[in-house]
Amino acid sequence: MSLIASTGFAEAGNALARPNSGDGTPSARLNSGDGFASARRMADAIRFLALDAIAKAEDGHPGAPLGGAELATALFTRHFKCNPADPAWFDRDRFVLSNGHGSMLIYAVLHLAGYAGMPMEEIRRFRELGAHTHGHPERDVALGIEVTTGPLGQGIANAVGMAVAEAFLSATYGPELVDHRTYAVVGDGCLMEGIAHEVISLAGHLKLGKLTFLWDDNRMTDDGGTHFAISEDVRARFRIAGWQVIDADGHDVEAVSAALILAHQDPRPTMIACTTVLGKGLPRLEGKRGAHGGRVFPEDVVEARAAAGWTHGPFEVPQDVAAAWQAGTGERNRPSYEAWQARVAALPADKRAEFERLVRGELPAGVLSALSAHAEALAAAAPAQSSNQSTADIVDLLAGLVPELLPGAPDLEGPTNCKRGLDAFTAENPAGRYIHYGIREHAMGSMMNGMVAHGGVLPLGATYLVFSDYMRPSLRMSALMELPVITLYSHDSIGIGKNGPTHQPVEFLASLRAMPNMAVFRPADAVETAECWQLALARRDGPSSIICSRQALPAQRSDAGENRSARGAYVLRAAEGGPRRVTLIATGSEVDVAVKARDLLQAEGIPTAVVSMPCWEIFGEQDEAYVWEVLGPGTVRVAVEAAVKLGWERWIGADGAFVGMNSFGASGPADELFRHFGITPAAVGDAARARL
Amino acid sequence: MSLIASTGFAEAGNALARPNSGDGTPSARLNSGDGFASARRMADAIRFLALDAIAKAEDGHPGAPLGGAELATALFTRHFKCNPADPAWFDRDRFVLSNGHGSMLIYAVLHLAGYAGMPMEEIRRFRELGAHTHGHPERDVALGIEVTTGPLGQGIANAVGMAVAEAFLSATYGPELVDHRTYAVVGDGCLMEGIAHEVISLAGHLKLGKLTFLWDDNRMTDDGGTHFAISEDVRARFRIAGWQVIDADGHDVEAVSAALILAHQDPRPTMIACTTVLGKGLPRLEGKRGAHGGRVFPEDVVEARAAAGWTHGPFEVPQDVAAAWQAGTGERNRPSYEAWQARVAALPADKRAEFERLVRGELPAGVLSALSAHAEALAAAAPAQSSNQSTADIVDLLAGLVPELLPGAPDLEGPTNCKRGLDAFTAENPAGRYIHYGIREHAMGSMMNGMVAHGGVLPLGATYLVFSDYMRPSLRMSALMELPVITLYSHDSIGIGKNGPTHQPVEFLASLRAMPNMAVFRPADAVETAECWQLALARRDGPSSIICSRQALPAQRSDAGENRSARGAYVLRAAEGGPRRVTLIATGSEVDVAVKARDLLQAEGIPTAVVSMPCWEIFGEQDEAYVWEVLGPGTVRVAVEAAVKLGWERWIGADGAFVGMNSFGASGPADELFRHFGITPAAVGDAARARL
């Protein structure tokens, strides 16, 4: 076991007991040749699986899996809690490979640990179309992959979200049911990204003691040495944010293992700075810039085998290594797995049912029907209120029905109003349910991905629509991972008024609609808001954006028996006095503009229908007959939305008109802005008449 | 003068000389009543202009302008280099109000300093439609506003970009022409945003010694006390990144002024932690959460006046205060302004012309024609290469012609290949021209905004298209500020292959096209790439995104006499053998798919044209006759783009077909992916035939 003398193994004041790993792993038998694989051979098994796969694929990133082979061996074979035979075990530790380009590291680990979804055939098919060994890891819990990673910084934030979920569930349901750790392997790139600082700061503030980062400190990035772009003291950066920081030789399994034990003993989150060599064991590229993602040729692999004394063939795991990996993973964890199963089985029936509901990610019975009842009450009361307020009321309702609901906002608790009656989630009160993210939208987005990926909790993020751009890389990952993450976006248009164009979304509806698998809801009144929430909560395979106004919206609906938003769009007001000649299509606050324009046109004897279209994505999935029944073939179609036109041609056709924005907004009172930009009933009427 | 004893005025080892401000300001006459306004009265003038304006508007954020009144007085009346009579003076200091919601702070300062664009009438019209006193400051150099701010974190990064521009220009053209400082007032929110860490780290690394942040350390955010979300040591965070950190009582003009002098004496960037009280001077809300953006009522302003002993009427600046402000700003700076003008006038004619060209932001003569010649050479050579490579060749060409060209990338120097032959911009060599941003896309985006807003430099950012999401809040600000920022985005589709869906853009063309004032170019081959660069370089009032492939693209054009991309779209291949029956429309790498599909259709006797559409935005501005000439009315239209359909209905109409993506991509070889997702000549042919 070697320690790094220059930096010290542990931080000052943290006396280093020479730890015994205490888990029966034969750590003393290093290179012992007694038939049980040494730690070095266990790590080399990762190394050569990675090299063989990358060489065969003629593509991939060798640097990270080779540099991380020992730290992964230390973590997975001595500490990580999992059951390869039950990858979805709820109380498993969570692992995130934040530097996802090193995907062969996790694939090799999963194979060696015996995950059924990662047979050698998958390793051989690395980066082939249809294989599970994608270029970057893609979430598949059945395989043992918790989150999709690759865009740097996302994985770190996912891990912080997972640790929040664990802390809340452990505090709420007890450590006998939930008591596990979250680990992330992070690279220099992950740490340079701004989102990293957001979550490092917040994780330290929240004292997420079961969170451990293993920093692959190899001092190299794609451009070359890290000296090109950074000179800050990364270790100090963690310390001042409230983390424990430990140095370890990242190529010494014993040292990393000892550091992990210290991590487990400290109430703070821990960052283990693992000093490594990029591409360790690949003689031609080792420690060089080219090791990051450079091509590995067959002769490189031959040379690496010779250097390591690795006499086994390509894609061959020697029996002693396989046995040691299985002993260190599934076998080591069997007692704790069985004990947990027994504890769950011993729960009183009602508690067990409740816990199993959480694990399955299902809503409590009655939530959707409570929303129906809420909608009916709103239909009768017909409140004129902002859809932000309508949503806040729903969050308040849900908070009483869904104990795992965790609302939160990036320092917009007041304007989004989703905290009512909830305690804050804090270091001192991890059973608190409202998360103050601070002014860190990106952290919120990616932490919610981690929370939903973890399971057992239902986070709800709330912010202004313009700030969704700050979260956009996280939103993309929600959609790509098919995670049902719900975000409330208020302040959705020029209707916010005087704060001006920096805070007035105009392009955001289009940019969110552009994202595959993102459901974008923009309700027109309180009833539609309840309907959209029902749809978002029922959605299990992708994120939902619920887009709300700051300004009050008049009630449009006095009916609520049927969720009319469930088909994406519907005829809100039918044409009267003859066959429909004009169809006005609108969303959100502009539905009222359309309704008033219809009044003008009907008064002139022009039979006009108004279509409310709260969700394009759902409407686009309806059968053609329904779509045309709504859109009114042969009628003049005019769309009204206080946003850019992009995409509206789909619904209004080549001859239709659009009344909306074609520029950024301006600073001024909301009503003046709607007139200034020509989004008025009169303008809609004019557009329709011009086409009759 | 009071110093904050608990933290110490200066950091350890930085001995504090009790400084004389040395600029003739009557700092000794505090509250002297001798007819020349005291510093306190000078600050109160800001305070009451802000309060009067906010109360009149019945909207706005009082907390920041009231809390920042003294620090702004210290900065502007004693140190800031400017000429209110010539707001665009190139060697002025740059000021950024990063916490833009405190807009009344800068409006009041500009009014008091005598900027002609900020008469009292503008202050009275705060937040009215059509006034220059917008809810958040909007870039208008003639008014004295350098950048639009509001979305937190952007301003900080703009300031770092400005300091980079200054350092480069000063090193390259000499301090006799360029030698000024950049100041930013930053709030807690600015510092919590991830982008802040990116630029704090980079600014420290680059030793931008003329950069000073004044942190409005009021320990409050919208949610309440900062303790809800942060406990890190913010001062230490700057120190470990290489900054000088100084504490000062933010309500003591002398203390802030002294700290500024220390800032000027240190080679590091400086953060002055100004301890302030949010809403200082507003008794009902002072130091409370509600001071951030709470409503200010007339009785609040009465109470504030009484508390301060401010006996002047609303919107009234007493003569002594006005005189002191003018003495401290324009008059104080007159000698340095005149000396600078004299130095410029004394330059040799050629140097002067070159410098004036830089100041005007014009390209050197011959650049656009050099690109034409380059396009002609490419038309003759017909290289099959990626458009990323075509762009990198152009950047190399431009680097030789445009001395102020500053390419850079967030750790993708190798793949984007824009450094060839250029030295890095570093602390030791600020005349270097290639900027290693580190893995900090957001920093790059917003720093480029700051550089272009500064003027005199032409930054070019290069990254992968998927990472544009990390920069999206900056891109929005480029577009909103009408800044001609050019970014190269490579790796633009599933054509990147095995790295998989995390790195394969599908929604980005649509989301960029959704943004007002963003020009999105996606060239089809090397000649079009040169044409698009010509257009982007000529564009002066908004940003350009040049979207490029990783994979090689065959040459499509053998002509280059005319910039055919200049109309946004054009008929690349005319129909043959009869009147056109089919129009295939494509961009970028899919133009070749369309050309091959045309071959299939023509072989079947179906006259088919191919339209290349490198820029929707420009094509959308053409006259209707040209648009229809290109689109072919009455023909079957099929669009081909390896991206989502959103918006294509505009060009293909209700009956047209689209061949592209309707989901995220997958990990596999590029050619297999194009087949897997059905983006092939055969599929295009089928889509056309099905509509004939």
Short mmCIF file of C-alpha atoms in Angstrom, two decimals, chain B residues 230-565:
data_model
loop_
_atom_site.label_atom_id
_atom_site.label_comp_id
_atom_site.label_asym_id
_atom_site.label_seq_id
_atom_site.Cartn_x
_atom_site.Cartn_y
_atom_site.Cartn_z
CA ILE B 230 -25.11 28.02 0.71
CA SER B 231 -22.51 27.69 3.40
CA GLU B 232 -19.28 27.65 1.39
CA ASP B 233 -16.61 30.25 2.03
CA VAL B 234 -17.08 32.49 -0.99
CA ARG B 235 -13.97 34.53 -0.26
CA ALA B 236 -11.82 31.42 -0.08
CA ARG B 237 -13.32 30.21 -3.31
CA PHE B 238 -11.86 33.23 -5.09
CA ARG B 239 -8.53 32.96 -3.31
CA ILE B 240 -7.95 29.35 -4.31
CA ALA B 241 -8.68 30.34 -7.88
CA GLY B 242 -5.89 32.91 -7.80
CA TRP B 243 -7.77 36.09 -6.99
CA GLN B 244 -6.95 38.82 -4.54
CA VAL B 245 -9.80 39.14 -2.06
CA ILE B 246 -10.42 42.30 -0.03
CA ASP B 247 -13.15 42.97 2.50
CA ALA B 248 -14.77 46.38 2.76
CA ASP B 249 -17.80 47.91 4.37
CA GLY B 250 -19.97 48.37 1.31
CA HIS B 251 -21.68 51.39 2.84
CA ASP B 252 -18.41 53.21 3.40
CA VAL B 253 -17.34 55.05 0.27
CA GLU B 254 -13.84 55.53 1.65
CA ALA B 255 -13.40 51.85 2.43
CA VAL B 256 -14.56 50.74 -1.00
CA SER B 257 -12.36 53.35 -2.63
CA ALA B 258 -9.34 52.16 -0.67
CA ALA B 259 -10.04 48.58 -1.68
CA LEU B 260 -10.21 49.64 -5.31
CA ILE B 261 -6.76 51.14 -5.02
CA LEU B 262 -5.45 47.85 -3.68
CA ALA B 263 -7.15 46.12 -6.57
CA HIS B 264 -5.28 48.32 -9.00
CA GLN B 265 -1.96 47.52 -7.36
CA ASP B 266 -2.22 43.74 -7.61
CA PRO B 267 -1.41 41.61 -10.64
CA ARG B 268 -4.27 39.25 -9.84
CA PRO B 269 -7.95 39.85 -10.49
CA THR B 270 -9.57 41.22 -7.36
CA MET B 271 -12.81 40.45 -5.62
CA ILE B 272 -13.89 43.14 -3.17
CA ALA B 273 -16.38 41.66 -0.75
CA CYS B 274 -18.55 44.67 0.02
CA THR B 275 -20.58 43.93 3.10
CA THR B 276 -23.91 45.62 2.54
CA VAL B 277 -27.47 45.69 3.74
CA LEU B 278 -30.09 44.80 1.14
CA GLY B 279 -32.37 47.77 0.59
CA LYS B 280 -30.24 50.00 2.83
CA GLY B 281 -32.19 53.14 3.68
CA LEU B 282 -35.66 51.72 3.16
CA PRO B 283 -36.75 51.30 6.77
CA ARG B 284 -39.66 48.90 6.30
CA LEU B 285 -37.72 46.42 4.17
CA GLU B 286 -34.04 47.10 4.92
CA GLY B 287 -32.12 43.85 5.35
CA LYS B 288 -35.24 41.80 4.77
CA ARG B 289 -36.16 39.32 2.09
CA GLY B 290 -38.86 41.61 0.77
CA ALA B 291 -36.32 44.27 -0.14
CA HIS B 292 -35.15 42.24 -3.15
CA GLY B 293 -38.09 42.91 -5.38
CA GLY B 294 -40.90 43.96 -3.06
CA ARG B 295 -43.28 46.76 -3.87
CA VAL B 296 -42.21 50.24 -2.73
CA PHE B 297 -45.12 52.42 -1.70
CA PRO B 298 -45.15 56.24 -1.55
CA GLU B 299 -45.16 56.10 2.26
CA ASP B 300 -41.99 53.97 2.15
CA VAL B 301 -40.25 56.70 0.22
CA VAL B 302 -41.44 59.34 2.68
CA GLU B 303 -40.12 57.23 5.52
CA ALA B 304 -36.80 56.72 3.76
CA ARG B 305 -36.40 60.45 3.15
CA ALA B 306 -37.05 61.17 6.80
CA ALA B 307 -34.57 58.52 7.93
CA ALA B 308 -31.85 59.88 5.67
CA GLY B 309 -32.63 63.52 6.20
CA TRP B 310 -33.04 63.86 2.45
CA THR B 311 -35.05 67.01 2.06
CA HIS B 312 -35.20 67.17 -1.71
CA GLY B 313 -38.25 66.41 -3.77
CA PRO B 314 -38.89 63.40 -5.97
CA PHE B 315 -36.58 63.18 -8.97
CA GLU B 316 -34.64 66.17 -7.68
CA VAL B 317 -30.84 66.18 -7.56
CA PRO B 318 -29.53 69.03 -5.46
CA GLN B 319 -26.96 71.25 -7.13
CA ASP B 320 -24.08 70.37 -4.82
CA VAL B 321 -24.60 66.67 -5.47
CA ALA B 322 -24.85 67.15 -9.20
CA ALA B 323 -21.67 69.20 -9.20
CA ALA B 324 -19.79 66.64 -7.13
CA TRP B 325 -20.87 63.81 -9.43
CA GLN B 326 -19.80 65.71 -12.51
CA ALA B 327 -16.51 66.65 -10.90
CA GLY B 328 -15.91 63.02 -9.98
CA THR B 329 -16.71 61.56 -13.37
CA GLY B 330 -16.32 63.62 -16.53
CA GLU B 331 -14.13 66.35 -15.07
CA ARG B 332 -11.82 63.98 -13.25
CA ASN B 333 -11.26 61.98 -16.41
CA ARG B 334 -10.87 64.84 -18.84
CA PRO B 335 -7.06 64.87 -18.78
CA SER B 336 -6.72 61.18 -19.48
CA TYR B 337 -9.34 61.36 -22.21
CA GLU B 338 -7.58 64.22 -23.92
CA ALA B 339 -4.19 62.60 -23.56
CA TRP B 340 -5.50 59.41 -25.15
CA GLN B 341 -7.03 61.33 -28.04
CA ALA B 342 -3.71 63.06 -28.54
CA ARG B 343 -1.84 59.75 -28.57
CA VAL B 344 -4.19 58.34 -31.17
CA ALA B 345 -3.89 61.50 -33.25
CA ALA B 346 -0.13 61.25 -33.09
CA LEU B 347 0.00 57.71 -34.43
CA PRO B 348 1.59 57.15 -37.81
CA ALA B 349 -1.14 57.18 -40.40
CA ASP B 350 -1.09 53.46 -41.11
CA LYS B 351 -1.16 52.50 -37.44
CA ARG B 352 -3.90 54.96 -36.78
CA ALA B 353 -5.99 53.66 -39.64
CA GLU B 354 -5.52 50.10 -38.42
CA PHE B 355 -6.45 51.02 -34.86
CA GLU B 356 -9.49 52.96 -35.99
CA ARG B 357 -10.57 49.98 -38.08
CA LEU B 358 -10.41 47.83 -34.96
CA VAL B 359 -12.42 50.36 -32.99
CA ARG B 360 -15.06 50.48 -35.70
CA GLY B 361 -15.21 46.69 -35.68
CA GLU B 362 -14.58 46.38 -39.38
CA LEU B 363 -12.78 43.54 -41.07
CA PRO B 364 -9.50 44.30 -42.81
CA ALA B 365 -9.93 45.05 -46.48
CA GLY B 366 -9.78 41.98 -48.63
CA VAL B 367 -11.03 39.39 -46.18
CA LEU B 368 -14.32 38.74 -47.89
CA SER B 369 -12.69 38.64 -51.29
CA ALA B 370 -10.08 36.25 -49.97
CA LEU B 371 -12.94 33.98 -48.97
CA SER B 372 -14.33 34.26 -52.50
CA ALA B 373 -10.98 33.23 -53.90
CA HIS B 374 -10.85 30.40 -51.39
CA ALA B 375 -14.31 29.25 -52.51
CA GLU B 376 -13.20 29.31 -56.13
CA ALA B 377 -10.18 27.18 -55.33
CA LEU B 378 -12.41 24.74 -53.50
CA ALA B 379 -14.85 24.63 -56.39
CA ALA B 380 -11.95 23.59 -58.60
CA ALA B 381 -10.39 21.14 -56.15
CA ALA B 382 -13.70 19.60 -55.07
CA PRO B 383 -12.39 18.14 -51.83
CA ALA B 384 -14.41 15.50 -50.00
CA GLN B 385 -13.94 16.60 -46.42
CA SER B 386 -15.97 17.32 -43.34
CA SER B 387 -17.46 20.78 -43.12
CA ASN B 388 -15.71 20.97 -39.77
CA GLN B 389 -12.43 20.63 -41.66
CA SER B 390 -13.58 23.15 -44.26
CA THR B 391 -14.32 25.58 -41.45
CA ALA B 392 -11.04 24.92 -39.71
CA ASP B 393 -9.23 25.68 -42.98
CA ILE B 394 -11.14 28.96 -43.19
CA VAL B 395 -10.29 29.87 -39.61
CA ASP B 396 -6.66 29.20 -40.51
CA LEU B 397 -6.98 31.47 -43.55
CA LEU B 398 -8.72 34.17 -41.50
CA ALA B 399 -6.12 33.97 -38.77
CA GLY B 400 -3.55 35.17 -41.28
CA LEU B 401 -5.69 38.07 -42.45
CA VAL B 402 -7.42 39.26 -39.29
CA PRO B 403 -4.97 40.00 -36.49
CA GLU B 404 -7.75 40.43 -33.93
CA LEU B 405 -9.21 36.98 -34.63
CA LEU B 406 -9.24 34.98 -31.38
CA PRO B 407 -10.34 31.39 -31.94
CA GLY B 408 -10.86 29.07 -29.02
CA ALA B 409 -12.65 25.99 -27.82
CA PRO B 410 -13.76 24.35 -24.59
CA ASP B 411 -11.13 21.61 -24.61
CA LEU B 412 -11.83 20.54 -28.18
CA GLU B 413 -8.80 22.03 -29.83
CA GLY B 414 -7.94 18.77 -31.57
CA PRO B 415 -11.36 17.83 -32.97
CA THR B 416 -12.25 21.36 -34.05
CA ASN B 417 -8.71 22.13 -35.25
CA CYS B 418 -8.80 25.92 -35.09
CA LYS B 419 -5.47 26.54 -33.37
CA ARG B 420 -3.04 25.81 -36.16
CA GLY B 421 -0.02 28.08 -35.87
CA LEU B 422 -1.52 30.29 -33.18
CA ASP B 423 -0.03 30.76 -29.73
CA ALA B 424 -2.26 30.30 -26.76
CA PHE B 425 -3.58 33.35 -24.93
CA THR B 426 -2.07 32.97 -21.47
CA ALA B 427 -1.17 35.03 -18.45
CA GLU B 428 2.41 35.09 -19.68
CA ASN B 429 1.51 35.77 -23.30
CA PRO B 430 -1.65 37.87 -23.50
CA ALA B 431 -0.83 38.59 -27.14
CA GLY B 432 -1.52 34.92 -27.82
CA ARG B 433 -4.60 34.38 -29.92
CA TYR B 434 -5.96 30.92 -29.17
CA ILE B 435 -8.12 30.67 -26.07
CA HIS B 436 -8.18 27.40 -24.17
CA TYR B 437 -11.48 27.84 -22.34
CA GLY B 438 -11.19 24.53 -20.53
CA ILE B 439 -14.27 22.34 -20.32
CA ARG B 440 -16.46 25.37 -19.84
CA GLU B 441 -18.81 25.91 -22.76
CA HIS B 442 -21.04 28.34 -20.91
CA ALA B 443 -18.06 30.49 -20.02
CA MET B 444 -16.99 30.52 -23.64
CA GLY B 445 -20.40 31.63 -24.85
CA SER B 446 -20.76 34.49 -22.42
CA MET B 447 -17.12 35.53 -22.56
CA MET B 448 -17.45 35.84 -26.33
CA ASN B 449 -20.42 38.13 -25.76
CA GLY B 450 -18.23 40.22 -23.50
CA MET B 451 -15.39 40.28 -26.02
CA VAL B 452 -17.61 41.36 -28.88
CA ALA B 453 -19.36 43.90 -26.65
CA HIS B 454 -15.92 45.24 -25.70
CA GLY B 455 -14.97 45.59 -29.34
CA GLY B 456 -11.66 45.40 -31.14
CA VAL B 457 -11.52 41.61 -31.20
CA LEU B 458 -13.23 38.90 -33.21
CA PRO B 459 -13.63 35.77 -31.10
CA LEU B 460 -14.57 32.48 -32.72
CA GLY B 461 -15.80 29.70 -30.50
CA ALA B 462 -15.73 26.10 -31.62
CA THR B 463 -17.42 23.17 -29.98
CA TYR B 464 -19.70 20.21 -30.68
CA LEU B 465 -23.28 21.07 -31.54
CA VAL B 466 -24.71 19.17 -28.54
CA PHE B 467 -22.75 21.40 -26.21
CA SER B 468 -24.52 24.47 -27.55
CA ASP B 469 -27.17 23.61 -24.96
CA TYR B 470 -24.61 24.38 -22.26
CA MET B 471 -24.18 27.81 -23.86
CA ARG B 472 -27.80 28.45 -24.62
CA PRO B 473 -28.34 31.22 -22.08
CA SER B 474 -25.34 33.02 -23.60
CA LEU B 475 -26.57 32.48 -27.15
CA ARG B 476 -29.87 34.07 -26.19
CA MET B 477 -27.98 37.08 -24.88
CA SER B 478 -25.90 37.32 -28.10
CA ALA B 479 -29.12 37.40 -30.08
CA LEU B 480 -30.88 39.81 -27.75
CA MET B 481 -27.88 42.17 -27.69
CA GLU B 482 -27.52 41.88 -31.48
CA LEU B 483 -23.87 40.95 -31.06
CA PRO B 484 -22.16 39.44 -34.11
CA VAL B 485 -20.74 36.43 -32.27
CA ILE B 486 -19.76 33.53 -34.50
CA THR B 487 -19.66 29.99 -33.21
CA LEU B 488 -18.63 26.88 -35.09
CA TYR B 489 -20.54 23.79 -34.05
CA SER B 490 -19.14 20.56 -35.36
CA HIS B 491 -20.35 16.96 -34.91
CA ASP B 492 -23.79 17.99 -36.04
CA SER B 493 -25.86 14.80 -36.35
CA ILE B 494 -26.01 11.02 -36.06
CA GLY B 495 -23.16 11.25 -38.55
CA ILE B 496 -20.80 11.27 -35.58
CA GLY B 497 -21.58 7.59 -35.15
CA LYS B 498 -20.49 5.47 -32.23
CA ASN B 499 -20.36 8.10 -29.50
CA GLY B 500 -24.10 7.67 -29.39
CA PRO B 501 -27.19 9.73 -28.62
CA THR B 502 -25.67 11.85 -25.87
CA HIS B 503 -23.43 13.36 -28.52
CA GLN B 504 -25.76 13.23 -31.52
CA PRO B 505 -27.76 16.41 -32.01
CA VAL B 506 -31.27 15.93 -33.35
CA GLU B 507 -33.21 18.86 -31.90
CA PHE B 508 -30.54 21.55 -32.09
CA LEU B 509 -31.16 22.91 -35.57
CA ALA B 510 -34.78 23.53 -34.58
CA SER B 511 -33.95 24.99 -31.20
CA LEU B 512 -31.38 27.36 -32.69
CA ARG B 513 -33.76 28.34 -35.50
CA ALA B 514 -36.37 29.11 -32.83
CA MET B 515 -34.21 31.87 -31.39
CA PRO B 516 -34.98 35.34 -32.76
CA ASN B 517 -32.05 37.01 -34.50
CA MET B 518 -29.89 33.87 -34.63
CA ALA B 519 -28.59 33.00 -38.11
CA VAL B 520 -28.14 29.25 -38.44
CA PHE B 521 -25.89 28.11 -41.30
CA ARG B 522 -25.53 24.45 -42.25
CA PRO B 523 -23.34 24.20 -45.33
CA ALA B 524 -23.38 21.20 -47.64
CA ASP B 525 -19.80 21.15 -48.83
CA ALA B 526 -16.54 23.09 -48.79
CA VAL B 527 -17.72 25.79 -51.19
CA GLU B 528 -20.91 26.43 -49.24
CA THR B 529 -18.88 26.51 -46.06
CA ALA B 530 -16.81 29.36 -47.45
CA GLU B 531 -19.97 31.13 -48.58
CA CYS B 532 -21.59 30.78 -45.16
CA TRP B 533 -18.48 32.17 -43.49
CA GLN B 534 -18.62 35.14 -45.79
CA LEU B 535 -22.20 35.77 -44.75
CA ALA B 536 -21.51 35.27 -41.05
CA LEU B 537 -18.54 37.64 -41.14
CA ALA B 538 -20.59 40.27 -42.94
CA ARG B 539 -23.41 40.04 -40.42
CA ARG B 540 -23.16 42.92 -37.92
CA ASP B 541 -26.37 42.78 -35.92
CA GLY B 542 -26.66 39.29 -34.54
CA PRO B 543 -24.94 35.98 -33.89
CA SER B 544 -24.24 33.21 -36.36
CA SER B 545 -24.09 29.49 -35.77
CA ILE B 546 -22.09 27.60 -38.37
CA ILE B 547 -23.14 23.98 -38.12
CA CYS B 548 -20.69 21.43 -39.46
CA SER B 549 -20.30 17.75 -39.93
CA ARG B 550 -17.71 15.45 -38.48
CA GLN B 551 -18.00 13.08 -41.44
CA ALA B 552 -16.61 13.88 -44.89
CA LEU B 553 -19.02 15.49 -47.35
CA PRO B 554 -18.60 15.12 -51.11
CA ALA B 555 -18.22 18.29 -53.13
CA GLN B 556 -21.55 19.47 -54.54
CA ARG B 557 -20.47 22.67 -56.17
CA SER B 558 -18.07 23.26 -59.03
CA ASP B 559 -19.04 26.92 -59.31
CA ALA B 560 -18.11 29.71 -56.92
CA GLY B 561 -18.32 32.97 -58.78
CA GLU B 562 -21.48 33.97 -56.98
CA ASN B 563 -22.24 33.41 -53.30
CA ARG B 564 -25.32 31.30 -53.88
CA SER B 565 -25.86 30.81 -50.14
#
